[in-house]
Each structure stands twice: as structure tokens, then as C-alpha cells.
PDB file of C-alpha atoms in Angstrom:
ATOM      1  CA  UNK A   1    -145.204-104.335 107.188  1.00  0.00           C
ATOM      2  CA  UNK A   2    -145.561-102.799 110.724  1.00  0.00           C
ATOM      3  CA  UNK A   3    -148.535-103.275 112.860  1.00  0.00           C
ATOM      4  CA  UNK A   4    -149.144-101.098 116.223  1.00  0.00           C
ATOM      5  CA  UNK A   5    -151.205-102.690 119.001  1.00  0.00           C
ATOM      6  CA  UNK A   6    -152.466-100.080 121.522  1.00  0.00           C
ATOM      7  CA  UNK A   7    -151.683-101.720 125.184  1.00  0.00           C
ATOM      8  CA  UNK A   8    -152.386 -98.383 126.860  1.00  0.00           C
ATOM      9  CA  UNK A   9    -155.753 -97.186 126.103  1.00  0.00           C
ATOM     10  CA  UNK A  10    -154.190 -94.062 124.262  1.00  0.00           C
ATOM     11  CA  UNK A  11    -155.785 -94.587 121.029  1.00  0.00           C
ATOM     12  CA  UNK A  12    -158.839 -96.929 121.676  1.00  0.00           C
ATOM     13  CA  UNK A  13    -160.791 -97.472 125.010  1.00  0.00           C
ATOM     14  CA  UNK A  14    -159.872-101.346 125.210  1.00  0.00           C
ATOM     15  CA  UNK A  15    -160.980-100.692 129.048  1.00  0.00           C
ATOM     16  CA  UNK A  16    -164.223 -99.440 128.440  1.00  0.00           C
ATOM     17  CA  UNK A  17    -164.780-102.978 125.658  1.00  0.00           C
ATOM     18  CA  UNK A  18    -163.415-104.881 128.980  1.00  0.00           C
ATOM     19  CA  UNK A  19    -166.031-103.293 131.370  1.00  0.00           C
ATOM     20  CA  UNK A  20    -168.819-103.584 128.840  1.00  0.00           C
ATOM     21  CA  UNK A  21    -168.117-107.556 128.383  1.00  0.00           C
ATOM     22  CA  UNK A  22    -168.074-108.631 131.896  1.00  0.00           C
ATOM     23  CA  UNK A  23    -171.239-106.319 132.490  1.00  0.00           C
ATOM     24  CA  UNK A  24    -172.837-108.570 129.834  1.00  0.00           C
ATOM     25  CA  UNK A  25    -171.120-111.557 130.716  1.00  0.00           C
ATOM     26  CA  UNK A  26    -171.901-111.592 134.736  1.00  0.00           C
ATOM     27  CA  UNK A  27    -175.207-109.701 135.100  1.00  0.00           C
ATOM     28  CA  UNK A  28    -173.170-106.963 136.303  1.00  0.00           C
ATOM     29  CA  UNK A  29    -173.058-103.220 136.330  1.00  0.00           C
ATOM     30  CA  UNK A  30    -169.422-102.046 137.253  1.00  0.00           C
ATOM     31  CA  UNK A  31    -167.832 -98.922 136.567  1.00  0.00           C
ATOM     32  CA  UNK A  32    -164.634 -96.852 135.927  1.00  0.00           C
ATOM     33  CA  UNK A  33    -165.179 -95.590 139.448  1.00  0.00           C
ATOM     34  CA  UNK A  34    -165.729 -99.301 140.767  1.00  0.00           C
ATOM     35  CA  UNK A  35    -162.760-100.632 139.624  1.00  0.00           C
ATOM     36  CA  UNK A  36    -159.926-100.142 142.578  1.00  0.00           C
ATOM     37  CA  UNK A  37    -156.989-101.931 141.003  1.00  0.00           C
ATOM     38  CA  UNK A  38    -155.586-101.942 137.422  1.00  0.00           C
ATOM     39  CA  UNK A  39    -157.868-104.983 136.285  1.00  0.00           C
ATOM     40  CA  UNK A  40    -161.190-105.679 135.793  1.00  0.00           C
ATOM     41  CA  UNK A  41    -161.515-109.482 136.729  1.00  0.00           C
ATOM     42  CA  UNK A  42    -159.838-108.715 140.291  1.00  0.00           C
ATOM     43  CA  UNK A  43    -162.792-106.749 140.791  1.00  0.00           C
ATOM     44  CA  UNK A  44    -165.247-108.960 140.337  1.00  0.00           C
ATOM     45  CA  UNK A  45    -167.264-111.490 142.513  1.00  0.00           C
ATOM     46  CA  UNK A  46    -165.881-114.685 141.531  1.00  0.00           C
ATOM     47  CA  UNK A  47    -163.321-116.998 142.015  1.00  0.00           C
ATOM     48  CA  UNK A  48    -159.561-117.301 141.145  1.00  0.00           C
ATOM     49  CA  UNK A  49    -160.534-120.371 139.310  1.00  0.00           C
ATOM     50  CA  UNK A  50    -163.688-118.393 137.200  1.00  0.00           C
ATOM     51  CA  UNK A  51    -160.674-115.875 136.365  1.00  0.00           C
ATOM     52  CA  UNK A  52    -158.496-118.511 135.105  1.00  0.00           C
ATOM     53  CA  UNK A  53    -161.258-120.235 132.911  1.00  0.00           C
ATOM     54  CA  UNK A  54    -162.345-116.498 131.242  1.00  0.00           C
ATOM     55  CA  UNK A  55    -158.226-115.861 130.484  1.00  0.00           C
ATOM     56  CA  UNK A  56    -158.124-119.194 128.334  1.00  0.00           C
TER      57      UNK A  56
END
């Protein structure tokens, strides 16, 4: 058995689902165009520590 996983977003929009759940999760309305690096969480107003504690 061989299973793909999509790292990429070529076949699904796993950055969109990202955006939309830290929206939700933080009161927060970011973006595609917000978003200045490669990662969502270093775009956000919180702490290194927040970041860590969300990753787990």
C-alpha cells in the first residue's frame, strides 16, 4: 500500500484550512495577502511560547 501526503498545497489548499483555523482560533481575520513569510503562526500576534503550545 502507498499513501501520498500533499506537503505543497498542489492538490489540496492545506494553507487556506491553516488560515481558516487561526481566524477561528484567535478572533482574527488574516489573509493570503497578510501573510509575509511562509507560515502562518509567525504572523500572528502572539508569543513564541503561544506558538510552541499550538505545535504540540
Amino acid at each position: 500500500m502507498t499513501i501520498f501526503v500533499d506537503m505543497d498545497d498542489v492538490l489540496a489548499d492545506t494553507f487556506g484550512k491553516h488560515l481558516e483555523w487561526y481566524n477561528r482560533d484567535f478572533n482574527e481575520n488574516l489573509r493570503r495577502e497578510d501573510i509575509v513569510s511562509g507560515e502562518v503562526h509567525e504572523n500572528g500576534p502572539f508569543s513564541s511560547n503561544t506558538t510552541s503550545n499550538i505545535m504540540r
